[in-house]
Amino acid sequence: MGQQKERSGSGDPVRTLELLWRVPQASGAVRGPKQRSSVEAVVDAALQIADAEGISALTMRAVAARLGVTPMATYTYVPGKAELIDLMLDTVYARMERAELSGLSWRERVARIAAENRAMLARHPWVAYLPTTRPPLGPGLAAKYDHELRAFDGLGLDDVAMDAALTFVLGFVTSVARIAIDTERAAADSAMSDRQWWELAAPVLAGVFDEQRYPFAARVGAAAGQAYDSAYSADHAYEFGLALVLDGLARRFEGARAED
């Protein structure tokens, strides 16, 4: 991965919010001949490009080509790539599946939230690498955020702690999602599986690696490699890590209740 150049919230904030919430006359409604497209069509075309080729392949020209319109025509609906990325991200959030959380234990609720985000990142890998410190403040994000906060309701946390707990869970999910994405990309880029890569590297490594000098690396690395058939297992990292996340949150929740 090269340096990530794209991020959310880098466009005109007023224009972006107008588009996200479809403020009248901000969604491409202009006088003149009947238009051939819409904001929704532009966003869908952009999502198809980003999902298939990555966010680096996304340009207004590429979107126009997919829609069969001139590049200038796309600017009728969206002023630029920065605003388009926010629209794309909010659309992804809006389309996420949201499980019914009522009647579940808090651990089950948090696990559902984690699974929903993991599935979303698998469908849209570019999202895992898109900085969102200035998130798209649209209806998709609002629905996602409200739904996910419900997993932490009634646990004795104040509002700031609820937000922090959710951020903690989503950060974990994103980090593990990147492992899975990077593993798949490495296999695709090198045209070989992890097993094939290790089979080629093993003879050279055996001749230069001193197991006596690096005993823990030798022992643990060999055990992990045998267990995963690779250097990493995204599935194992997710299952193992989620259990630790839930255990850590449990301690925090218990402390919050004790203070009440």
Short mmCIF file of C-alpha atoms in Angstrom, two decimals:
data_model
loop_
_atom_site.label_atom_id
_atom_site.label_comp_id
_atom_site.label_asym_id
_atom_site.label_seq_id
_atom_site.Cartn_x
_atom_site.Cartn_y
_atom_site.Cartn_z
CA MET A 1 0.00 0.00 0.00
CA GLY A 2 1.24 3.46 -0.89
CA GLN A 3 0.49 6.51 1.17
CA GLN A 4 -3.24 6.95 1.51
CA LYS A 5 -4.13 10.23 -0.22
CA GLU A 6 -7.90 10.06 0.02
CA ARG A 7 -9.89 10.67 3.18
CA SER A 8 -13.42 11.56 4.12
CA GLY A 9 -14.34 15.13 4.93
CA SER A 10 -11.87 16.70 2.52
CA GLY A 11 -14.43 18.43 0.32
CA ASP A 12 -16.55 21.52 0.78
CA PRO A 13 -18.37 20.76 4.06
CA VAL A 14 -21.50 22.74 3.21
CA ARG A 15 -21.88 21.31 -0.28
CA THR A 16 -21.12 17.81 0.99
CA LEU A 17 -23.76 17.99 3.72
CA GLU A 18 -26.32 19.33 1.25
CA LEU A 19 -25.65 16.38 -1.02
CA LEU A 20 -25.58 13.81 1.79
CA TRP A 21 -28.98 14.93 3.03
CA ARG A 22 -30.31 15.65 -0.48
CA VAL A 23 -31.13 19.25 0.28
CA PRO A 24 -33.41 20.54 -2.51
CA GLN A 25 -31.46 21.87 -5.52
CA ALA A 26 -28.25 20.38 -4.11
CA SER A 27 -28.78 16.97 -5.70
CA GLY A 28 -28.23 17.92 -9.31
CA ALA A 29 -31.68 19.31 -10.02
CA VAL A 30 -31.05 22.06 -12.57
CA ARG A 31 -33.08 23.73 -15.27
CA GLY A 32 -32.66 22.71 -18.86
CA PRO A 33 -32.94 19.47 -20.84
CA LYS A 34 -33.86 16.31 -18.97
CA GLN A 35 -30.79 14.89 -17.30
CA ARG A 36 -29.53 11.40 -18.05
CA SER A 37 -28.33 10.50 -14.58
CA SER A 38 -28.65 11.30 -10.86
CA VAL A 39 -26.56 11.60 -7.71
CA GLU A 40 -27.51 8.02 -6.84
CA ALA A 41 -26.35 6.74 -10.23
CA VAL A 42 -23.04 8.59 -9.92
CA VAL A 43 -22.48 7.13 -6.45
CA ASP A 44 -23.36 3.60 -7.58
CA ALA A 45 -20.96 3.84 -10.51
CA ALA A 46 -18.22 5.12 -8.21
CA LEU A 47 -18.82 2.26 -5.76
CA GLN A 48 -18.53 -0.29 -8.55
CA ILE A 49 -15.16 1.15 -9.54
CA ALA A 50 -13.79 1.37 -5.99
CA ASP A 51 -14.99 -2.11 -5.02
CA ALA A 52 -13.49 -3.71 -8.12
CA GLU A 53 -10.31 -1.67 -8.61
CA GLY A 54 -9.68 0.27 -5.41
CA ILE A 55 -10.14 3.90 -4.51
CA SER A 56 -7.02 4.87 -6.47
CA ALA A 57 -8.86 3.96 -9.68
CA LEU A 58 -11.70 6.32 -8.89
CA THR A 59 -11.80 9.45 -11.04
CA MET A 60 -14.65 11.58 -12.25
CA ARG A 61 -13.68 10.57 -15.78
CA ALA A 62 -13.93 6.87 -14.91
CA VAL A 63 -17.34 7.42 -13.35
CA ALA A 64 -18.51 9.29 -16.43
CA ALA A 65 -17.29 6.49 -18.70
CA ARG A 66 -19.19 3.91 -16.67
CA LEU A 67 -22.35 6.01 -16.87
CA GLY A 68 -21.90 6.76 -20.56
CA VAL A 69 -21.87 10.52 -20.10
CA THR A 70 -19.24 13.22 -20.57
CA PRO A 71 -16.87 13.90 -17.67
CA MET A 72 -18.28 17.42 -17.31
CA ALA A 73 -21.78 15.98 -16.93
CA THR A 74 -20.83 14.22 -13.69
CA TYR A 75 -20.05 17.61 -12.14
CA THR A 76 -23.71 18.47 -12.59
CA TYR A 77 -24.43 16.07 -9.75
CA VAL A 78 -21.28 16.02 -7.62
CA PRO A 79 -18.76 18.89 -7.53
CA GLY A 80 -15.69 16.67 -7.23
CA LYS A 81 -14.04 13.50 -6.07
CA ALA A 82 -13.74 14.62 -2.44
CA GLU A 83 -17.49 15.09 -2.08
CA LEU A 84 -18.12 11.89 -4.03
CA ILE A 85 -16.06 9.84 -1.59
CA ASP A 86 -18.20 11.06 1.31
CA LEU A 87 -21.34 10.16 -0.61
CA MET A 88 -19.93 6.71 -1.35
CA LEU A 89 -19.00 6.07 2.26
CA ASP A 90 -22.36 7.21 3.59
CA THR A 91 -24.12 5.01 1.03
CA VAL A 92 -22.09 2.00 2.13
CA TYR A 93 -23.08 2.73 5.72
CA ALA A 94 -26.74 3.12 4.78
CA ARG A 95 -26.78 -0.25 3.01
CA MET A 96 -25.17 -2.23 5.82
CA GLU A 97 -27.24 -5.03 7.31
CA ARG A 98 -28.34 -4.21 10.85
CA ALA A 99 -29.29 -7.11 13.10
CA GLU A 100 -32.05 -6.77 15.67
CA LEU A 101 -30.23 -6.32 18.98
CA SER A 102 -33.11 -6.44 21.42
CA GLY A 103 -33.20 -9.50 23.66
CA LEU A 104 -29.48 -10.19 23.27
CA SER A 105 -26.81 -10.05 25.95
CA TRP A 106 -24.36 -7.16 25.66
CA ARG A 107 -21.63 -9.55 24.48
CA GLU A 108 -23.89 -10.84 21.72
CA ARG A 109 -24.83 -7.29 20.74
CA VAL A 110 -21.22 -6.15 20.49
CA ALA A 111 -20.27 -9.31 18.60
CA ARG A 112 -23.07 -8.61 16.10
CA ILE A 113 -21.85 -5.06 15.60
CA ALA A 114 -18.32 -6.33 15.02
CA ALA A 115 -19.52 -8.95 12.53
CA GLU A 116 -21.58 -6.41 10.59
CA ASN A 117 -18.57 -4.14 10.17
CA ARG A 118 -16.28 -7.01 9.26
CA ALA A 119 -18.70 -8.07 6.51
CA MET A 120 -18.96 -4.49 5.23
CA LEU A 121 -15.17 -4.15 5.01
CA ALA A 122 -14.90 -7.46 3.17
CA ARG A 123 -17.40 -6.19 0.58
CA HIS A 124 -15.76 -2.77 0.30
CA PRO A 125 -12.01 -3.21 1.05
CA TRP A 126 -11.15 0.40 0.22
CA VAL A 127 -13.15 1.55 3.25
CA ALA A 128 -10.65 -0.15 5.60
CA TYR A 129 -7.91 2.24 4.44
CA LEU A 130 -9.93 5.44 4.19
CA PRO A 131 -9.23 7.86 7.07
CA THR A 132 -12.53 8.96 8.60
CA THR A 133 -11.51 11.33 11.39
CA ARG A 134 -13.85 13.74 9.61
CA PRO A 135 -16.68 11.32 8.91
CA PRO A 136 -19.44 11.82 6.33
CA LEU A 137 -22.20 13.27 8.47
CA GLY A 138 -25.05 11.89 6.42
CA PRO A 139 -28.09 9.70 7.08
CA GLY A 140 -26.13 6.51 6.49
CA LEU A 141 -23.60 7.31 9.18
CA ALA A 142 -26.34 8.53 11.53
CA ALA A 143 -28.24 5.25 11.18
CA LYS A 144 -25.07 3.18 11.60
CA TYR A 145 -23.89 5.11 14.65
CA ASP A 146 -27.27 5.06 16.36
CA HIS A 147 -27.66 1.32 15.76
CA GLU A 148 -24.19 0.48 17.04
CA LEU A 149 -24.49 2.58 20.19
CA ARG A 150 -27.50 0.49 21.18
CA ALA A 151 -25.09 -2.37 21.81
CA PHE A 152 -23.71 -0.42 24.78
CA ASP A 153 -26.98 0.91 26.18
CA GLY A 154 -27.87 0.06 29.77
CA LEU A 155 -24.34 -0.90 30.81
CA GLY A 156 -23.69 1.98 33.17
CA LEU A 157 -21.47 3.91 30.76
CA ASP A 158 -21.78 7.64 30.29
CA ASP A 159 -22.20 8.96 26.76
CA VAL A 160 -18.51 9.64 26.17
CA ALA A 161 -17.57 6.15 27.36
CA MET A 162 -20.21 4.63 25.06
CA ASP A 163 -18.68 6.43 22.10
CA ALA A 164 -15.17 5.37 23.16
CA ALA A 165 -16.22 1.73 23.57
CA LEU A 166 -17.70 1.68 20.08
CA THR A 167 -14.58 3.32 18.64
CA PHE A 168 -12.45 0.67 20.35
CA VAL A 169 -14.48 -2.18 18.84
CA LEU A 170 -14.53 -0.71 15.34
CA GLY A 171 -10.79 -0.02 15.46
CA PHE A 172 -10.14 -3.67 16.27
CA VAL A 173 -12.38 -4.86 13.44
CA THR A 174 -10.71 -2.56 10.92
CA SER A 175 -7.21 -3.67 11.91
CA VAL A 176 -8.08 -7.33 11.43
CA ALA A 177 -9.90 -6.60 8.18
CA ARG A 178 -6.70 -5.10 6.82
CA ILE A 179 -4.85 -8.35 7.54
CA ALA A 180 -7.37 -10.27 5.47
CA ILE A 181 -7.31 -7.72 2.65
CA ASP A 182 -3.50 -7.54 2.57
CA THR A 183 -3.25 -11.34 2.53
CA GLU A 184 -5.60 -11.58 -0.44
CA ARG A 185 -3.79 -8.81 -2.29
CA ALA A 186 -0.39 -10.38 -1.69
CA ALA A 187 -1.60 -13.66 -3.16
CA ALA A 188 -3.14 -11.89 -6.15
CA ASP A 189 -0.13 -9.63 -6.80
CA SER A 190 2.42 -12.43 -6.53
CA ALA A 191 0.29 -15.03 -8.30
CA MET A 192 1.09 -17.51 -5.52
CA SER A 193 -0.52 -18.61 -2.29
CA ASP A 194 1.05 -18.08 1.13
CA ARG A 195 1.95 -21.78 1.21
CA GLN A 196 3.78 -21.50 -2.12
CA TRP A 197 5.56 -18.35 -0.95
CA TRP A 198 6.77 -20.05 2.24
CA GLU A 199 7.90 -23.14 0.35
CA LEU A 200 10.15 -20.97 -1.79
CA ALA A 201 11.45 -18.95 1.16
CA ALA A 202 11.95 -21.84 3.59
CA PRO A 203 15.23 -23.28 2.16
CA VAL A 204 16.94 -19.87 2.19
CA LEU A 205 15.61 -19.02 5.64
CA ALA A 206 16.80 -22.36 7.04
CA GLY A 207 20.34 -21.50 6.00
CA VAL A 208 20.48 -18.04 7.57
CA PHE A 209 18.14 -18.16 10.57
CA ASP A 210 19.78 -19.01 13.90
CA GLU A 211 17.22 -20.76 16.12
CA GLN A 212 19.56 -20.55 19.13
CA ARG A 213 19.83 -16.79 18.84
CA TYR A 214 16.08 -16.27 18.31
CA PRO A 215 14.51 -19.11 20.31
CA PHE A 216 11.07 -17.57 20.86
CA ALA A 217 10.75 -16.45 17.25
CA ALA A 218 11.74 -19.93 16.09
CA ARG A 219 9.42 -21.85 18.39
CA VAL A 220 6.36 -19.62 18.30
CA GLY A 221 6.71 -18.76 14.62
CA ALA A 222 6.88 -22.44 13.69
CA ALA A 223 3.82 -23.25 15.79
CA ALA A 224 1.81 -20.38 14.34
CA GLY A 225 2.88 -21.17 10.80
CA GLN A 226 1.83 -24.78 11.20
CA ALA A 227 -1.50 -23.79 12.73
CA TYR A 228 -2.35 -21.14 10.11
CA ASP A 229 -0.47 -22.54 7.10
CA SER A 230 0.68 -18.93 6.82
CA ALA A 231 2.26 -16.16 8.83
CA TYR A 232 -1.15 -14.80 9.79
CA SER A 233 -4.73 -15.97 9.99
CA ALA A 234 -7.29 -13.19 9.82
CA ASP A 235 -10.01 -15.52 11.10
CA HIS A 236 -7.97 -16.57 14.12
CA ALA A 237 -6.89 -13.00 14.82
CA TYR A 238 -10.53 -11.91 14.72
CA GLU A 239 -11.87 -14.65 16.97
CA PHE A 240 -9.01 -14.41 19.46
CA GLY A 241 -9.00 -10.63 19.48
CA LEU A 242 -12.76 -10.23 19.78
CA ALA A 243 -12.76 -12.42 22.89
CA LEU A 244 -10.10 -10.16 24.42
CA VAL A 245 -12.03 -7.04 23.42
CA LEU A 246 -15.18 -8.36 25.07
CA ASP A 247 -13.31 -9.40 28.22
CA GLY A 248 -11.69 -5.98 28.44
CA LEU A 249 -15.02 -4.22 28.00
CA ALA A 250 -16.54 -6.46 30.68
CA ARG A 251 -14.00 -5.20 33.20
CA ARG A 252 -14.78 -1.62 32.21
CA PHE A 253 -18.53 -2.20 32.51
CA GLU A 254 -18.12 -3.80 35.92
CA GLY A 255 -16.13 -0.79 37.07
CA ALA A 256 -18.82 1.58 35.77
CA ARG A 257 -21.53 -0.29 37.65
CA ALA A 258 -19.46 -0.32 40.84
CA GLU A 259 -19.22 3.46 40.70
CA ASP A 260 -23.00 3.87 40.46
#
